[in-house]
Amino acid sequence: MNARILLLEDDPAIAGTVAFALEREGLAVDHVLLVGAARASAAAVLPALAILDVGLPDGSGLDLCREWRQSGNDALRALPILMLTARAEELDRVVGLELGADDYLTKPFSPRELVARVRALLRRAALAPAAAPPAAAGLFELDAEGQRIRFAGQWLALTRLEFGLLRALLRTPGRIRSREALLDEVWGADGDATDRTVDTHVKTLRAKLRAVRPELEPIATHRGMGYSLEPASR
């Protein structure tokens, strides 16, 4: 599955240029026109990266950037953000970066440069070690560097994809992750992976968790929506 980019831009011509440039590079683009729609889209399916315009009919991308950086949601706080705006003044760039934006590109811009910056941010996010999520304070302990996870005091014997899937759920405990979002994050460009692939790996993960603590079912199914990892205490 292709990495999903959330694009908040109310100018149809600019949005079309950005979407065309990114989709030509194999990236999927969710285009929205309003801050409220961007907020709802990210809450429903976490994108790999967000491109935010500044001046919008219902607010500012800068305010949304600040909101996400101050969120109690670890995934939103870590979401790569590229500000795309006509404001070229140094003060505006500084404000955007101080609010938590990862990069800043002013209009008019080169589509090639935009793609290069997006790719660089995606690479940086992929290389960044995952922070231990709140659930790690309970039954789970994530060793990102060692690529392993401990559950109720026992290290789990996980395949690479099982580790990736459980880590993805651990990033946002209590939040529903759609199968499509999990495919994007864990399987990436593997074109053979499907929703059924996610279901199969969830089944094997549950079996391994149940072998450690039979009375618990940390991974919850939400019919028609996806899966969530419900934080459990000792």
Short mmCIF file of C-alpha atoms in Angstrom, two decimals:
data_model
loop_
_atom_site.label_atom_id
_atom_site.label_comp_id
_atom_site.label_asym_id
_atom_site.label_seq_id
_atom_site.Cartn_x
_atom_site.Cartn_y
_atom_site.Cartn_z
CA MET A 1 0.00 0.00 0.00
CA ASN A 2 1.19 3.55 -0.76
CA ALA A 3 1.99 6.04 1.99
CA ARG A 4 -1.04 8.29 2.51
CA ILE A 5 -0.55 12.07 2.47
CA LEU A 6 -3.15 14.44 3.94
CA LEU A 7 -3.30 17.65 1.89
CA LEU A 8 -5.09 20.69 3.36
CA GLU A 9 -5.34 23.27 0.57
CA ASP A 10 -8.32 25.37 -0.53
CA ASP A 11 -6.93 26.46 -3.92
CA PRO A 12 -8.04 23.84 -6.49
CA ALA A 13 -5.20 24.61 -8.91
CA ILE A 14 -2.49 24.28 -6.28
CA ALA A 15 -4.12 21.18 -4.78
CA GLY A 16 -4.27 19.60 -8.22
CA THR A 17 -0.60 20.30 -8.85
CA VAL A 18 0.45 18.88 -5.47
CA ALA A 19 -1.74 15.79 -5.79
CA PHE A 20 -0.52 15.07 -9.32
CA ALA A 21 3.15 15.41 -8.32
CA LEU A 22 2.78 13.14 -5.29
CA GLU A 23 0.59 10.51 -6.94
CA ARG A 24 3.04 10.31 -9.84
CA GLU A 25 5.62 9.27 -7.23
CA GLY A 26 3.39 6.48 -5.95
CA LEU A 27 1.95 8.31 -2.95
CA ALA A 28 -1.76 8.38 -2.11
CA VAL A 29 -3.32 11.82 -1.46
CA ASP A 30 -6.36 12.70 0.65
CA HIS A 31 -7.27 16.28 -0.29
CA VAL A 32 -9.46 18.39 2.01
CA LEU A 33 -10.45 22.04 1.83
CA LEU A 34 -11.07 22.96 5.47
CA VAL A 35 -9.25 22.68 8.79
CA GLY A 36 -12.21 20.82 10.27
CA ALA A 37 -12.11 18.25 7.48
CA ALA A 38 -8.35 17.75 7.97
CA ARG A 39 -8.87 17.24 11.70
CA ALA A 40 -11.60 14.65 11.06
CA SER A 41 -9.59 12.86 8.36
CA ALA A 42 -6.51 12.48 10.58
CA ALA A 43 -8.68 11.25 13.46
CA ALA A 44 -10.27 8.59 11.25
CA VAL A 45 -7.14 7.39 9.44
CA LEU A 46 -3.71 8.58 10.51
CA PRO A 47 -1.76 9.78 7.45
CA ALA A 48 1.95 9.22 6.96
CA LEU A 49 2.45 12.98 6.51
CA ALA A 50 0.35 16.15 6.41
CA ILE A 51 0.76 19.14 4.09
CA LEU A 52 -1.02 22.16 5.57
CA ASP A 53 -1.87 25.51 4.00
CA VAL A 54 -1.97 28.50 6.34
CA GLY A 55 -4.88 30.72 5.28
CA LEU A 56 -8.12 28.76 5.08
CA PRO A 57 -11.82 29.69 5.27
CA ASP A 58 -12.32 28.11 8.71
CA GLY A 59 -8.95 28.74 10.31
CA SER A 60 -5.22 28.27 9.87
CA GLY A 61 -3.00 25.29 9.24
CA LEU A 62 -0.65 26.80 11.83
CA ASP A 63 -3.32 26.44 14.50
CA LEU A 64 -3.97 22.85 13.45
CA CYS A 65 -0.24 22.11 13.59
CA ARG A 66 -0.07 23.52 17.12
CA GLU A 67 -3.17 21.52 18.11
CA TRP A 68 -1.64 18.26 16.92
CA ARG A 69 1.71 18.95 18.56
CA GLN A 70 -0.05 19.56 21.89
CA SER A 71 -2.36 16.58 21.49
CA GLY A 72 -2.48 13.74 23.98
CA ASN A 73 -2.26 11.41 20.98
CA ASP A 74 1.33 10.26 20.49
CA ALA A 75 0.83 9.55 16.79
CA LEU A 76 -0.50 13.04 16.04
CA ARG A 77 2.32 14.65 18.01
CA ALA A 78 4.84 12.74 15.88
CA LEU A 79 3.06 13.24 12.54
CA PRO A 80 5.42 14.81 9.94
CA ILE A 81 4.03 18.20 8.89
CA LEU A 82 5.00 20.32 5.91
CA MET A 83 3.59 23.86 5.83
CA LEU A 84 2.69 25.07 2.34
CA THR A 85 1.86 28.76 2.15
CA ALA A 86 2.15 31.97 0.18
CA ARG A 87 3.63 33.72 3.21
CA ALA A 88 7.34 33.99 2.52
CA GLU A 89 8.26 36.38 5.33
CA GLU A 90 10.91 35.05 7.69
CA LEU A 91 8.68 35.63 10.75
CA ASP A 92 5.95 33.39 9.31
CA ARG A 93 8.45 30.63 8.63
CA VAL A 94 9.86 30.90 12.13
CA VAL A 95 6.38 30.79 13.69
CA GLY A 96 5.50 27.70 11.69
CA LEU A 97 8.64 25.87 12.74
CA GLU A 98 8.31 26.93 16.36
CA LEU A 99 4.76 25.57 16.43
CA GLY A 100 6.12 22.18 15.44
CA ALA A 101 6.15 22.04 11.63
CA ASP A 102 8.92 19.85 10.26
CA ASP A 103 9.42 21.84 7.05
CA TYR A 104 8.15 24.96 5.30
CA LEU A 105 7.64 25.57 1.57
CA THR A 106 6.38 28.85 0.11
CA LYS A 107 4.30 29.40 -3.01
CA PRO A 108 5.08 29.42 -5.86
CA PHE A 109 7.02 26.22 -5.52
CA SER A 110 8.60 23.56 -7.67
CA PRO A 111 6.62 20.28 -7.64
CA ARG A 112 9.94 18.45 -7.82
CA GLU A 113 11.18 20.23 -4.69
CA LEU A 114 7.89 19.49 -2.93
CA VAL A 115 8.21 15.77 -3.68
CA ALA A 116 11.83 15.78 -2.51
CA ARG A 117 10.89 17.41 0.79
CA VAL A 118 8.01 14.99 1.33
CA ARG A 119 10.26 12.01 0.63
CA ALA A 120 12.89 13.35 3.03
CA LEU A 121 10.32 13.77 5.82
CA LEU A 122 8.96 10.26 5.24
CA ARG A 123 12.46 8.79 5.40
CA ARG A 124 13.20 10.70 8.58
CA ALA A 125 9.98 9.46 10.19
CA ALA A 126 10.75 5.87 9.20
CA LEU A 127 14.22 6.05 10.75
CA ALA A 128 13.11 7.73 13.97
CA PRO A 129 12.92 5.31 16.92
CA ALA A 130 9.37 4.82 18.12
CA ALA A 131 8.69 6.20 21.56
CA ALA A 132 7.32 3.83 24.14
CA PRO A 133 3.54 4.36 24.18
CA PRO A 134 1.39 4.87 27.27
CA ALA A 135 0.36 1.20 27.18
CA ALA A 136 4.00 0.27 27.90
CA ALA A 137 3.40 1.46 31.45
CA GLY A 138 0.99 -1.44 31.83
CA LEU A 139 1.43 -4.89 30.33
CA PHE A 140 3.40 -3.95 27.20
CA GLU A 141 7.02 -2.94 26.85
CA LEU A 142 8.31 -1.86 23.44
CA ASP A 143 11.99 -2.22 22.64
CA ALA A 144 12.07 -0.29 19.35
CA GLU A 145 15.82 -0.62 18.84
CA GLY A 146 15.75 -4.36 19.50
CA GLN A 147 12.60 -4.82 17.40
CA ARG A 148 10.85 -6.77 20.14
CA ILE A 149 7.90 -6.42 22.50
CA ARG A 150 7.37 -7.79 25.99
CA PHE A 151 3.88 -8.64 27.23
CA ALA A 152 3.15 -9.25 30.92
CA GLY A 153 6.85 -9.73 31.57
CA GLN A 154 7.51 -12.14 28.69
CA TRP A 155 9.19 -11.36 25.38
CA LEU A 156 6.94 -12.38 22.51
CA ALA A 157 8.24 -14.52 19.65
CA LEU A 158 7.03 -12.31 16.81
CA THR A 159 7.61 -12.33 13.08
CA ARG A 160 8.69 -9.07 11.47
CA LEU A 161 5.14 -8.29 10.37
CA GLU A 162 3.60 -9.28 13.68
CA PHE A 163 6.03 -6.94 15.43
CA GLY A 164 5.17 -4.13 13.01
CA LEU A 165 1.44 -4.67 13.48
CA LEU A 166 1.57 -4.74 17.28
CA ARG A 167 3.88 -1.71 17.33
CA ALA A 168 1.41 0.18 15.12
CA LEU A 169 -1.40 -0.58 17.56
CA LEU A 170 0.80 0.34 20.52
CA ARG A 171 1.46 3.78 19.04
CA THR A 172 -2.19 4.77 19.57
CA PRO A 173 -3.66 2.71 22.42
CA GLY A 174 -7.44 2.89 22.59
CA ARG A 175 -7.72 4.36 19.09
CA ILE A 176 -9.32 2.43 16.24
CA ARG A 177 -6.92 1.84 13.34
CA SER A 178 -8.49 0.90 10.01
CA ARG A 179 -7.17 -2.08 8.08
CA GLU A 180 -6.10 0.27 5.29
CA ALA A 181 -4.08 2.41 7.71
CA LEU A 182 -2.41 -0.68 9.17
CA LEU A 183 -1.60 -1.95 5.69
CA ASP A 184 0.00 1.40 4.84
CA GLU A 185 2.09 1.50 8.01
CA VAL A 186 3.15 -2.14 8.30
CA TRP A 187 3.10 -3.65 4.81
CA GLY A 188 3.91 -0.49 2.85
CA ALA A 189 4.37 -1.13 -0.87
CA ASP A 190 3.59 -4.87 -0.69
CA GLY A 191 0.89 -5.07 -3.34
CA ASP A 192 -0.10 -8.62 -2.33
CA ALA A 193 -1.25 -7.59 1.14
CA THR A 194 -5.01 -7.18 1.66
CA ASP A 195 -7.47 -6.57 4.47
CA ARG A 196 -7.52 -10.33 4.96
CA THR A 197 -3.76 -10.23 5.53
CA VAL A 198 -4.29 -7.88 8.47
CA ASP A 199 -7.02 -10.13 9.90
CA THR A 200 -4.76 -13.18 9.67
CA HIS A 201 -1.88 -11.48 11.47
CA VAL A 202 -4.21 -10.15 14.17
CA LYS A 203 -5.38 -13.72 14.73
CA THR A 204 -1.83 -15.01 15.20
CA LEU A 205 -0.97 -12.07 17.47
CA ARG A 206 -3.97 -12.78 19.65
CA ALA A 207 -2.93 -16.41 19.98
CA LYS A 208 0.54 -15.38 21.18
CA LEU A 209 -0.88 -12.87 23.66
CA ARG A 210 -3.40 -15.42 24.91
CA ALA A 211 -0.61 -17.92 25.51
CA VAL A 212 0.87 -15.47 28.03
CA ARG A 213 -2.33 -14.16 29.64
CA PRO A 214 -5.35 -16.32 28.61
CA GLU A 215 -7.83 -14.13 30.48
CA LEU A 216 -7.00 -10.96 28.52
CA GLU A 217 -7.91 -9.84 25.01
CA PRO A 218 -5.90 -6.63 24.44
CA ILE A 219 -6.67 -6.35 20.70
CA ALA A 220 -10.28 -5.31 20.17
CA THR A 221 -12.19 -5.74 16.89
CA HIS A 222 -14.47 -2.93 15.75
CA ARG A 223 -16.73 -4.35 13.07
CA GLY A 224 -16.50 -2.47 9.80
CA MET A 225 -13.88 -0.10 11.22
CA GLY A 226 -10.70 -1.94 12.22
CA TYR A 227 -8.76 -2.78 15.38
CA SER A 228 -7.57 -1.07 18.53
CA LEU A 229 -5.26 -2.03 21.36
CA GLU A 230 -7.00 -1.51 24.68
CA PRO A 231 -4.57 -0.54 27.44
CA ALA A 232 -4.60 -3.09 30.25
CA SER A 233 -3.25 -2.71 33.75
CA ARG A 234 -1.39 -5.37 35.66
#
